[in-house]
Amino acid sequence: MAHLFFSIVVVSLNPGEKLVPTLKSVLDQDYGNFEIIIKDGGSTDGSVEKLEELPADSRIRFFREPDKGIYDGMNQALAHARGRFLLFLNCGDRLYSRSVLSETAEFIEKTEKESLCRTRPYIFYGDQYNELQDCPVHSAPRMNDFACYRNVPCHQVCFYDAGLFAERGYDTDFRVRADYEHFLYCIYDRKAEAVYMPVTVAFYEGGGFSETRENRKRSALEHRVITRFYQGFWKRSFYSFLMLATLAPLRTKIAESPSLSKGYNAVKSAVYRRKKG
């Protein structure tokens, strides 16, 4: 295709039965202007062989190369991506509906048409459905400083202008929060505009690499380092105090509770809808 619109990047290493459903959710889209980059780190569990279950499709491009972790694998995949916008899906995640890519392409094209003179790159982001908690999770309607400190959208719902990875990819010194760091790099260094779109992009599997007890501790440490670098000591300290004052640790426990998360996210969604209005 002359102008490839989307590159969907899937990084895998021994994902078991999870790889094929992720790919099928992309191949089943009612919009066809995309490629799938599968970057495998050397799986030995038979998952790669299961790709034979899929129909032959020239839009699937498979590469196998050892890597030093998920973010290193994503960086390797970037070297092969040709689309204007990039979406990163983990094995086990799936696009929410058959119309995700068509709705996103329509939204992007409308936004670009209304902003013909702009030169800043975009990040378009939507909502997710958390399968572990069995409820929708709505992203913040605006990415201001506090939203960037508190919680940026997960990479499974973000469509990045490919140019935002031209100068550098993910910083692999951050083992858990390299995607968060890169999001803030895009906002603060590259002056990207993050635009919310009313599209539920992906089923997010949850319970993965970043959510183990050990990695949660490292995640908190990396968050402090990243926010202090991009937002400065005093702004980061103020937002940290604000989170404590508004009972953020308690709200996090409620949001992660199987019995309470649906109600919590329903309230949060109502607040976000009012802000959008």
PDB file of C-alpha atoms in Angstrom:
ATOM      1  CA  MET A   1       0.000   0.000   0.000  1.00  0.00           C
ATOM      2  CA  ALA A   2       1.238   3.460  -0.857  1.00  0.00           C
ATOM      3  CA  HIS A   3       0.335   4.993   2.512  1.00  0.00           C
ATOM      4  CA  LEU A   4       0.283   2.412   5.284  1.00  0.00           C
ATOM      5  CA  PHE A   5      -1.792   3.831   8.119  1.00  0.00           C
ATOM      6  CA  PHE A   6      -1.251   1.542  11.124  1.00  0.00           C
ATOM      7  CA  SER A   7       1.584  -0.669  12.335  1.00  0.00           C
ATOM      8  CA  ILE A   8       0.394  -3.002  15.086  1.00  0.00           C
ATOM      9  CA  VAL A   9       3.415  -4.226  17.057  1.00  0.00           C
ATOM     10  CA  VAL A  10       3.199  -7.491  19.012  1.00  0.00           C
ATOM     11  CA  VAL A  11       6.230  -8.655  21.004  1.00  0.00           C
ATOM     12  CA  SER A  12       6.291 -12.268  22.128  1.00  0.00           C
ATOM     13  CA  LEU A  13       8.355 -14.699  24.170  1.00  0.00           C
ATOM     14  CA  ASN A  14       6.762 -18.029  25.071  1.00  0.00           C
ATOM     15  CA  PRO A  15       3.215 -16.597  25.199  1.00  0.00           C
ATOM     16  CA  GLY A  16       1.519 -20.017  25.006  1.00  0.00           C
ATOM     17  CA  GLU A  17      -2.019 -19.755  23.649  1.00  0.00           C
ATOM     18  CA  LYS A  18      -2.181 -15.957  23.856  1.00  0.00           C
ATOM     19  CA  LEU A  19      -0.470 -14.904  20.617  1.00  0.00           C
ATOM     20  CA  VAL A  20      -2.998 -16.181  18.075  1.00  0.00           C
ATOM     21  CA  PRO A  21      -6.127 -14.575  19.677  1.00  0.00           C
ATOM     22  CA  THR A  22      -4.310 -11.228  19.775  1.00  0.00           C
ATOM     23  CA  LEU A  23      -3.487 -11.470  16.076  1.00  0.00           C
ATOM     24  CA  LYS A  24      -6.970 -12.664  15.147  1.00  0.00           C
ATOM     25  CA  SER A  25      -8.495  -9.584  16.789  1.00  0.00           C
ATOM     26  CA  VAL A  26      -6.443  -7.444  14.392  1.00  0.00           C
ATOM     27  CA  LEU A  27      -6.995  -9.538  11.293  1.00  0.00           C
ATOM     28  CA  ASP A  28     -10.759  -9.463  11.951  1.00  0.00           C
ATOM     29  CA  GLN A  29     -10.913  -5.667  11.636  1.00  0.00           C
ATOM     30  CA  ASP A  30     -13.289  -4.098   9.107  1.00  0.00           C
ATOM     31  CA  TYR A  31     -10.444  -1.723   8.156  1.00  0.00           C
ATOM     32  CA  GLY A  32      -7.551  -3.200   6.229  1.00  0.00           C
ATOM     33  CA  ASN A  33      -4.834  -0.569   5.928  1.00  0.00           C
ATOM     34  CA  PHE A  34      -2.461  -1.964   8.534  1.00  0.00           C
ATOM     35  CA  GLU A  35       0.475  -4.270   9.067  1.00  0.00           C
ATOM     36  CA  ILE A  36       1.227  -6.544  12.015  1.00  0.00           C
ATOM     37  CA  ILE A  37       4.823  -6.701  13.208  1.00  0.00           C
ATOM     38  CA  ILE A  38       5.429  -9.830  15.291  1.00  0.00           C
ATOM     39  CA  LYS A  39       8.781  -9.648  17.024  1.00  0.00           C
ATOM     40  CA  ASP A  40       9.595 -12.918  18.775  1.00  0.00           C
ATOM     41  CA  GLY A  41      12.454 -13.162  21.248  1.00  0.00           C
ATOM     42  CA  GLY A  42      13.079 -16.875  20.668  1.00  0.00           C
ATOM     43  CA  SER A  43       9.972 -18.722  21.864  1.00  0.00           C
ATOM     44  CA  THR A  44      10.354 -22.445  22.533  1.00  0.00           C
ATOM     45  CA  ASP A  45       6.805 -23.230  23.703  1.00  0.00           C
ATOM     46  CA  GLY A  46       5.288 -23.943  20.273  1.00  0.00           C
ATOM     47  CA  SER A  47       3.465 -20.601  20.150  1.00  0.00           C
ATOM     48  CA  VAL A  48       5.212 -19.520  16.943  1.00  0.00           C
ATOM     49  CA  GLU A  49       4.240 -22.763  15.227  1.00  0.00           C
ATOM     50  CA  LYS A  50       0.606 -21.971  16.025  1.00  0.00           C
ATOM     51  CA  LEU A  51       0.825 -19.067  13.583  1.00  0.00           C
ATOM     52  CA  GLU A  52       0.176 -21.670  10.911  1.00  0.00           C
ATOM     53  CA  GLU A  53      -3.442 -21.684  12.131  1.00  0.00           C
ATOM     54  CA  LEU A  54      -3.861 -18.202  10.681  1.00  0.00           C
ATOM     55  CA  PRO A  55      -4.726 -17.673   7.017  1.00  0.00           C
ATOM     56  CA  ALA A  56      -1.839 -16.506   4.844  1.00  0.00           C
ATOM     57  CA  ASP A  57      -1.770 -12.706   4.956  1.00  0.00           C
ATOM     58  CA  SER A  58       0.935 -10.464   3.529  1.00  0.00           C
ATOM     59  CA  ARG A  59       0.199  -7.867   6.209  1.00  0.00           C
ATOM     60  CA  ILE A  60       1.764 -10.147   8.855  1.00  0.00           C
ATOM     61  CA  ARG A  61       5.516  -9.694   9.157  1.00  0.00           C
ATOM     62  CA  PHE A  62       7.392 -12.001  11.522  1.00  0.00           C
ATOM     63  CA  PHE A  63      10.871 -11.416  12.926  1.00  0.00           C
ATOM     64  CA  ARG A  64      12.819 -13.501  15.427  1.00  0.00           C
ATOM     65  CA  GLU A  65      15.774 -12.059  17.321  1.00  0.00           C
ATOM     66  CA  PRO A  66      17.031 -12.390  20.919  1.00  0.00           C
ATOM     67  CA  ASP A  67      16.243  -9.388  23.087  1.00  0.00           C
ATOM     68  CA  LYS A  68      16.839  -8.141  26.615  1.00  0.00           C
ATOM     69  CA  GLY A  69      13.198  -7.762  27.563  1.00  0.00           C
ATOM     70  CA  ILE A  70       9.857  -6.492  26.326  1.00  0.00           C
ATOM     71  CA  TYR A  71      10.976  -2.898  25.696  1.00  0.00           C
ATOM     72  CA  ASP A  72      14.116  -3.990  23.883  1.00  0.00           C
ATOM     73  CA  GLY A  73      11.890  -6.228  21.769  1.00  0.00           C
ATOM     74  CA  MET A  74       9.600  -3.294  21.003  1.00  0.00           C
ATOM     75  CA  ASN A  75      12.587  -1.212  19.945  1.00  0.00           C
ATOM     76  CA  GLN A  76      13.716  -3.985  17.599  1.00  0.00           C
ATOM     77  CA  ALA A  77      10.222  -4.134  16.098  1.00  0.00           C
ATOM     78  CA  LEU A  78      10.251  -0.375  15.455  1.00  0.00           C
ATOM     79  CA  ALA A  79      13.027  -0.850  12.920  1.00  0.00           C
ATOM     80  CA  HIS A  80      10.573  -2.821  10.757  1.00  0.00           C
ATOM     81  CA  ALA A  81       7.436  -0.677  11.181  1.00  0.00           C
ATOM     82  CA  ARG A  82       6.246   1.322   8.156  1.00  0.00           C
ATOM     83  CA  GLY A  83       2.886   2.732   9.283  1.00  0.00           C
ATOM     84  CA  ARG A  84       2.049   6.351  10.083  1.00  0.00           C
ATOM     85  CA  PHE A  85       0.712   5.415  13.514  1.00  0.00           C
ATOM     86  CA  LEU A  86       1.955   2.749  15.917  1.00  0.00           C
ATOM     87  CA  LEU A  87      -0.008   0.639  18.377  1.00  0.00           C
ATOM     88  CA  PHE A  88       1.692  -1.796  20.767  1.00  0.00           C
ATOM     89  CA  LEU A  89      -0.299  -4.839  21.899  1.00  0.00           C
ATOM     90  CA  ASN A  90       0.940  -7.441  24.364  1.00  0.00           C
ATOM     91  CA  CYS A  91       0.204 -11.108  23.799  1.00  0.00           C
ATOM     92  CA  GLY A  92      -3.160 -11.716  25.460  1.00  0.00           C
ATOM     93  CA  ASP A  93      -4.526  -8.251  24.673  1.00  0.00           C
ATOM     94  CA  ARG A  94      -7.113  -7.930  21.910  1.00  0.00           C
ATOM     95  CA  LEU A  95      -8.746  -5.132  19.987  1.00  0.00           C
ATOM     96  CA  TYR A  96     -12.121  -4.463  21.551  1.00  0.00           C
ATOM     97  CA  SER A  97     -14.301  -4.667  18.428  1.00  0.00           C
ATOM     98  CA  ARG A  98     -14.065  -5.171  14.678  1.00  0.00           C
ATOM     99  CA  SER A  99     -14.380  -1.417  14.131  1.00  0.00           C
ATOM    100  CA  VAL A 100     -11.557  -0.153  16.385  1.00  0.00           C
ATOM    101  CA  LEU A 101      -9.158   0.653  13.535  1.00  0.00           C
ATOM    102  CA  SER A 102     -11.824   2.143  11.255  1.00  0.00           C
ATOM    103  CA  GLU A 103     -13.162   4.355  14.056  1.00  0.00           C
ATOM    104  CA  THR A 104      -9.632   5.427  14.977  1.00  0.00           C
ATOM    105  CA  ALA A 105      -8.638   6.152  11.372  1.00  0.00           C
ATOM    106  CA  GLU A 106     -11.799   8.223  10.900  1.00  0.00           C
ATOM    107  CA  PHE A 107     -11.130  10.177  14.101  1.00  0.00           C
ATOM    108  CA  ILE A 108      -7.489  10.818  13.172  1.00  0.00           C
ATOM    109  CA  GLU A 109      -8.328  11.953   9.660  1.00  0.00           C
ATOM    110  CA  LYS A 110     -11.054  14.289  10.929  1.00  0.00           C
ATOM    111  CA  THR A 111      -8.707  15.780  13.546  1.00  0.00           C
ATOM    112  CA  GLU A 112      -5.921  16.289  11.005  1.00  0.00           C
ATOM    113  CA  LYS A 113      -8.317  17.862   8.504  1.00  0.00           C
ATOM    114  CA  GLU A 114      -9.456  20.376  11.131  1.00  0.00           C
ATOM    115  CA  SER A 115      -5.828  21.205  11.995  1.00  0.00           C
ATOM    116  CA  LEU A 116      -4.189  21.597   8.602  1.00  0.00           C
ATOM    117  CA  CYS A 117      -1.573  24.098   9.760  1.00  0.00           C
ATOM    118  CA  ARG A 118      -0.336  22.280  12.842  1.00  0.00           C
ATOM    119  CA  THR A 119       3.148  20.759  12.936  1.00  0.00           C
ATOM    120  CA  ARG A 120       3.116  19.075  16.362  1.00  0.00           C
ATOM    121  CA  PRO A 121       2.892  15.260  16.407  1.00  0.00           C
ATOM    122  CA  TYR A 122      -0.097  13.476  17.910  1.00  0.00           C
ATOM    123  CA  ILE A 123      -0.791  10.692  20.345  1.00  0.00           C
ATOM    124  CA  PHE A 124      -4.382   9.517  19.970  1.00  0.00           C
ATOM    125  CA  TYR A 125      -5.631   7.498  22.925  1.00  0.00           C
ATOM    126  CA  GLY A 126      -8.881   5.849  23.947  1.00  0.00           C
ATOM    127  CA  ASP A 127     -10.298   3.612  26.651  1.00  0.00           C
ATOM    128  CA  GLN A 128      -9.660   0.011  27.663  1.00  0.00           C
ATOM    129  CA  TYR A 129     -11.663  -2.913  29.010  1.00  0.00           C
ATOM    130  CA  ASN A 130      -9.844  -4.589  31.892  1.00  0.00           C
ATOM    131  CA  GLU A 131     -10.527  -8.308  31.635  1.00  0.00           C
ATOM    132  CA  LEU A 132      -9.077  -9.119  35.052  1.00  0.00           C
ATOM    133  CA  GLN A 133     -11.535  -6.732  36.722  1.00  0.00           C
ATOM    134  CA  ASP A 134     -14.251  -7.306  34.093  1.00  0.00           C
ATOM    135  CA  CYS A 135     -15.033  -3.616  33.662  1.00  0.00           C
ATOM    136  CA  PRO A 136     -14.309  -0.679  31.350  1.00  0.00           C
ATOM    137  CA  VAL A 137     -11.568   1.755  32.359  1.00  0.00           C
ATOM    138  CA  HIS A 138     -11.879   5.247  30.924  1.00  0.00           C
ATOM    139  CA  SER A 139      -8.841   7.377  30.231  1.00  0.00           C
ATOM    140  CA  ALA A 140      -8.529  10.963  31.400  1.00  0.00           C
ATOM    141  CA  PRO A 141     -10.147  13.341  28.863  1.00  0.00           C
ATOM    142  CA  ARG A 142      -7.186  15.738  28.985  1.00  0.00           C
ATOM    143  CA  MET A 143      -3.477  15.112  29.494  1.00  0.00           C
ATOM    144  CA  ASN A 144      -2.459  18.003  31.727  1.00  0.00           C
ATOM    145  CA  ASP A 145       0.521  17.920  34.117  1.00  0.00           C
ATOM    146  CA  PHE A 146      -1.426  16.240  36.896  1.00  0.00           C
ATOM    147  CA  ALA A 147      -2.806  13.579  34.565  1.00  0.00           C
ATOM    148  CA  CYS A 148       0.724  12.902  33.329  1.00  0.00           C
ATOM    149  CA  TYR A 149       1.843  12.456  36.924  1.00  0.00           C
ATOM    150  CA  ARG A 150      -1.141  10.410  38.051  1.00  0.00           C
ATOM    151  CA  ASN A 151      -1.777   7.914  35.298  1.00  0.00           C
ATOM    152  CA  VAL A 152      -1.233   8.106  31.547  1.00  0.00           C
ATOM    153  CA  PRO A 153      -3.124   5.738  29.223  1.00  0.00           C
ATOM    154  CA  CYS A 154      -1.609   2.271  28.860  1.00  0.00           C
ATOM    155  CA  HIS A 155       0.249   1.666  25.602  1.00  0.00           C
ATOM    156  CA  GLN A 156      -2.445  -0.769  24.448  1.00  0.00           C
ATOM    157  CA  VAL A 157      -4.820   2.150  23.814  1.00  0.00           C
ATOM    158  CA  CYS A 158      -2.332   4.696  22.397  1.00  0.00           C
ATOM    159  CA  PHE A 159      -1.776   5.323  18.690  1.00  0.00           C
ATOM    160  CA  TYR A 160       1.558   7.122  18.355  1.00  0.00           C
ATOM    161  CA  ASP A 161       2.680   9.239  15.438  1.00  0.00           C
ATOM    162  CA  ALA A 162       5.567   7.118  14.158  1.00  0.00           C
ATOM    163  CA  GLY A 163       7.804  10.178  14.129  1.00  0.00           C
ATOM    164  CA  LEU A 164       7.759  10.165  17.931  1.00  0.00           C
ATOM    165  CA  PHE A 165      10.018   7.114  17.793  1.00  0.00           C
ATOM    166  CA  ALA A 166      12.321   8.473  15.096  1.00  0.00           C
ATOM    167  CA  GLU A 167      14.848  10.060  17.460  1.00  0.00           C
ATOM    168  CA  ARG A 168      14.779   7.302  20.065  1.00  0.00           C
ATOM    169  CA  GLY A 169      12.728   4.335  21.201  1.00  0.00           C
ATOM    170  CA  TYR A 170      11.983   3.100  24.700  1.00  0.00           C
ATOM    171  CA  ASP A 171      14.644   3.698  27.336  1.00  0.00           C
ATOM    172  CA  THR A 172      15.415   0.140  28.443  1.00  0.00           C
ATOM    173  CA  ASP A 173      17.041   1.350  31.666  1.00  0.00           C
ATOM    174  CA  PHE A 174      13.438   1.485  32.886  1.00  0.00           C
ATOM    175  CA  ARG A 175      12.451  -2.157  33.152  1.00  0.00           C
ATOM    176  CA  VAL A 176       8.822  -1.568  34.160  1.00  0.00           C
ATOM    177  CA  ARG A 177       7.899   1.985  33.156  1.00  0.00           C
ATOM    178  CA  ALA A 178       9.725   2.564  29.876  1.00  0.00           C
ATOM    179  CA  ASP A 179       6.386   3.131  28.129  1.00  0.00           C
ATOM    180  CA  TYR A 180       5.421   5.725  30.761  1.00  0.00           C
ATOM    181  CA  GLU A 181       8.778   7.449  30.397  1.00  0.00           C
ATOM    182  CA  HIS A 182       8.416   7.559  26.622  1.00  0.00           C
ATOM    183  CA  PHE A 183       4.910   9.020  26.895  1.00  0.00           C
ATOM    184  CA  LEU A 184       6.250  11.863  29.050  1.00  0.00           C
ATOM    185  CA  TYR A 185       9.193  12.295  26.669  1.00  0.00           C
ATOM    186  CA  CYS A 186       6.683  12.746  23.837  1.00  0.00           C
ATOM    187  CA  ILE A 187       4.659  15.304  25.802  1.00  0.00           C
ATOM    188  CA  TYR A 188       7.446  17.353  27.392  1.00  0.00           C
ATOM    189  CA  ASP A 189      10.381  17.003  24.981  1.00  0.00           C
ATOM    190  CA  ARG A 190       8.684  16.458  21.636  1.00  0.00           C
ATOM    191  CA  LYS A 191       5.683  18.691  22.446  1.00  0.00           C
ATOM    192  CA  ALA A 192       3.254  16.067  21.192  1.00  0.00           C
ATOM    193  CA  GLU A 193      -0.463  16.667  21.631  1.00  0.00           C
ATOM    194  CA  ALA A 194      -2.307  13.818  23.348  1.00  0.00           C
ATOM    195  CA  VAL A 195      -5.872  13.685  22.028  1.00  0.00           C
ATOM    196  CA  TYR A 196      -8.588  11.619  23.663  1.00  0.00           C
ATOM    197  CA  MET A 197     -10.939   9.779  21.319  1.00  0.00           C
ATOM    198  CA  PRO A 198     -14.198   8.129  22.438  1.00  0.00           C
ATOM    199  CA  VAL A 199     -13.160   4.639  21.337  1.00  0.00           C
ATOM    200  CA  THR A 200     -12.684   1.574  23.520  1.00  0.00           C
ATOM    201  CA  VAL A 201      -9.498   0.328  21.922  1.00  0.00           C
ATOM    202  CA  ALA A 202      -8.482  -2.899  23.617  1.00  0.00           C
ATOM    203  CA  PHE A 203      -9.253  -5.683  26.011  1.00  0.00           C
ATOM    204  CA  TYR A 204      -6.390  -5.347  28.490  1.00  0.00           C
ATOM    205  CA  GLU A 205      -5.526  -8.734  29.966  1.00  0.00           C
ATOM    206  CA  GLY A 206      -4.038  -7.410  33.210  1.00  0.00           C
ATOM    207  CA  GLY A 207      -2.002  -9.268  35.808  1.00  0.00           C
ATOM    208  CA  GLY A 208       1.124  -9.160  33.651  1.00  0.00           C
ATOM    209  CA  PHE A 209       4.798  -8.330  33.999  1.00  0.00           C
ATOM    210  CA  SER A 210       4.409  -4.910  35.604  1.00  0.00           C
ATOM    211  CA  GLU A 211       1.906  -6.101  38.225  1.00  0.00           C
ATOM    212  CA  THR A 212       3.995  -8.598  40.178  1.00  0.00           C
ATOM    213  CA  ARG A 213       4.887  -7.589  43.742  1.00  0.00           C
ATOM    214  CA  GLU A 214       8.560  -7.089  42.912  1.00  0.00           C
ATOM    215  CA  ASN A 215       7.833  -5.012  39.816  1.00  0.00           C
ATOM    216  CA  ARG A 216       5.274  -2.854  41.634  1.00  0.00           C
ATOM    217  CA  LYS A 217       8.069  -1.728  43.963  1.00  0.00           C
ATOM    218  CA  ARG A 218      10.345  -1.014  41.032  1.00  0.00           C
ATOM    219  CA  SER A 219       7.485   0.739  39.258  1.00  0.00           C
ATOM    220  CA  ALA A 220       7.081   3.160  42.162  1.00  0.00           C
ATOM    221  CA  LEU A 221      10.818   3.908  42.155  1.00  0.00           C
ATOM    222  CA  GLU A 222      10.899   4.451  38.381  1.00  0.00           C
ATOM    223  CA  HIS A 223       7.827   6.691  38.626  1.00  0.00           C
ATOM    224  CA  ARG A 224       9.639   8.957  41.107  1.00  0.00           C
ATOM    225  CA  VAL A 225      12.718   9.169  38.900  1.00  0.00           C
ATOM    226  CA  ILE A 226      10.748   9.858  35.707  1.00  0.00           C
ATOM    227  CA  THR A 227       8.390  12.477  37.134  1.00  0.00           C
ATOM    228  CA  ARG A 228      11.188  14.346  38.871  1.00  0.00           C
ATOM    229  CA  PHE A 229      13.112  14.493  35.584  1.00  0.00           C
ATOM    230  CA  TYR A 230      10.209  15.759  33.461  1.00  0.00           C
ATOM    231  CA  GLN A 231       8.224  17.766  36.009  1.00  0.00           C
ATOM    232  CA  GLY A 232      10.857  18.911  38.493  1.00  0.00           C
ATOM    233  CA  PHE A 233      11.165  18.371  42.227  1.00  0.00           C
ATOM    234  CA  TRP A 234       8.563  20.853  43.455  1.00  0.00           C
ATOM    235  CA  LYS A 235       5.807  20.003  40.978  1.00  0.00           C
ATOM    236  CA  ARG A 236       6.361  16.270  41.530  1.00  0.00           C
ATOM    237  CA  SER A 237       6.310  16.788  45.313  1.00  0.00           C
ATOM    238  CA  PHE A 238       3.080  18.791  45.139  1.00  0.00           C
ATOM    239  CA  TYR A 239       1.346  16.142  43.042  1.00  0.00           C
ATOM    240  CA  SER A 240       2.612  13.413  45.377  1.00  0.00           C
ATOM    241  CA  PHE A 241       1.102  15.273  48.342  1.00  0.00           C
ATOM    242  CA  LEU A 242      -2.130  15.822  46.416  1.00  0.00           C
ATOM    243  CA  MET A 243      -2.403  12.090  45.682  1.00  0.00           C
ATOM    244  CA  LEU A 244      -1.974  11.256  49.360  1.00  0.00           C
ATOM    245  CA  ALA A 245      -4.453  13.943  50.409  1.00  0.00           C
ATOM    246  CA  THR A 246      -7.077  12.519  48.047  1.00  0.00           C
ATOM    247  CA  LEU A 247      -6.566   8.960  49.352  1.00  0.00           C
ATOM    248  CA  ALA A 248      -4.998   7.674  46.127  1.00  0.00           C
ATOM    249  CA  PRO A 249      -3.580   4.468  47.721  1.00  0.00           C
ATOM    250  CA  LEU A 250      -7.056   3.553  48.994  1.00  0.00           C
ATOM    251  CA  ARG A 251      -8.650   4.378  45.635  1.00  0.00           C
ATOM    252  CA  THR A 252      -6.089   2.151  43.900  1.00  0.00           C
ATOM    253  CA  LYS A 253      -7.034  -0.777  46.133  1.00  0.00           C
ATOM    254  CA  ILE A 254     -10.708  -0.168  45.398  1.00  0.00           C
ATOM    255  CA  ALA A 255     -10.019   0.056  41.646  1.00  0.00           C
ATOM    256  CA  GLU A 256      -8.183  -3.280  41.741  1.00  0.00           C
ATOM    257  CA  SER A 257     -10.779  -5.089  43.843  1.00  0.00           C
ATOM    258  CA  PRO A 258     -12.870  -7.569  41.802  1.00  0.00           C
ATOM    259  CA  SER A 259     -15.946  -6.737  43.878  1.00  0.00           C
ATOM    260  CA  LEU A 260     -15.554  -2.945  43.945  1.00  0.00           C
ATOM    261  CA  SER A 261     -13.806  -2.042  40.686  1.00  0.00           C
ATOM    262  CA  LYS A 262     -16.952  -1.880  38.540  1.00  0.00           C
ATOM    263  CA  GLY A 263     -18.602   0.690  40.793  1.00  0.00           C
ATOM    264  CA  TYR A 264     -15.420   2.699  41.148  1.00  0.00           C
ATOM    265  CA  ASN A 265     -14.790   2.859  37.417  1.00  0.00           C
ATOM    266  CA  ALA A 266     -18.437   3.743  36.776  1.00  0.00           C
ATOM    267  CA  VAL A 267     -18.081   6.766  39.070  1.00  0.00           C
ATOM    268  CA  LYS A 268     -14.762   7.737  37.447  1.00  0.00           C
ATOM    269  CA  SER A 269     -16.313   7.442  33.993  1.00  0.00           C
ATOM    270  CA  ALA A 270     -19.175   9.728  34.998  1.00  0.00           C
ATOM    271  CA  VAL A 271     -16.684  12.334  36.249  1.00  0.00           C
ATOM    272  CA  TYR A 272     -14.696  12.125  33.012  1.00  0.00           C
ATOM    273  CA  ARG A 273     -17.844  12.441  30.900  1.00  0.00           C
ATOM    274  CA  ARG A 274     -18.756  15.632  32.756  1.00  0.00           C
ATOM    275  CA  LYS A 275     -15.252  17.025  32.129  1.00  0.00           C
ATOM    276  CA  LYS A 276     -15.548  16.219  28.432  1.00  0.00           C
ATOM    277  CA  GLY A 277     -18.824  18.093  28.318  1.00  0.00           C
TER     278      GLY A 277
END
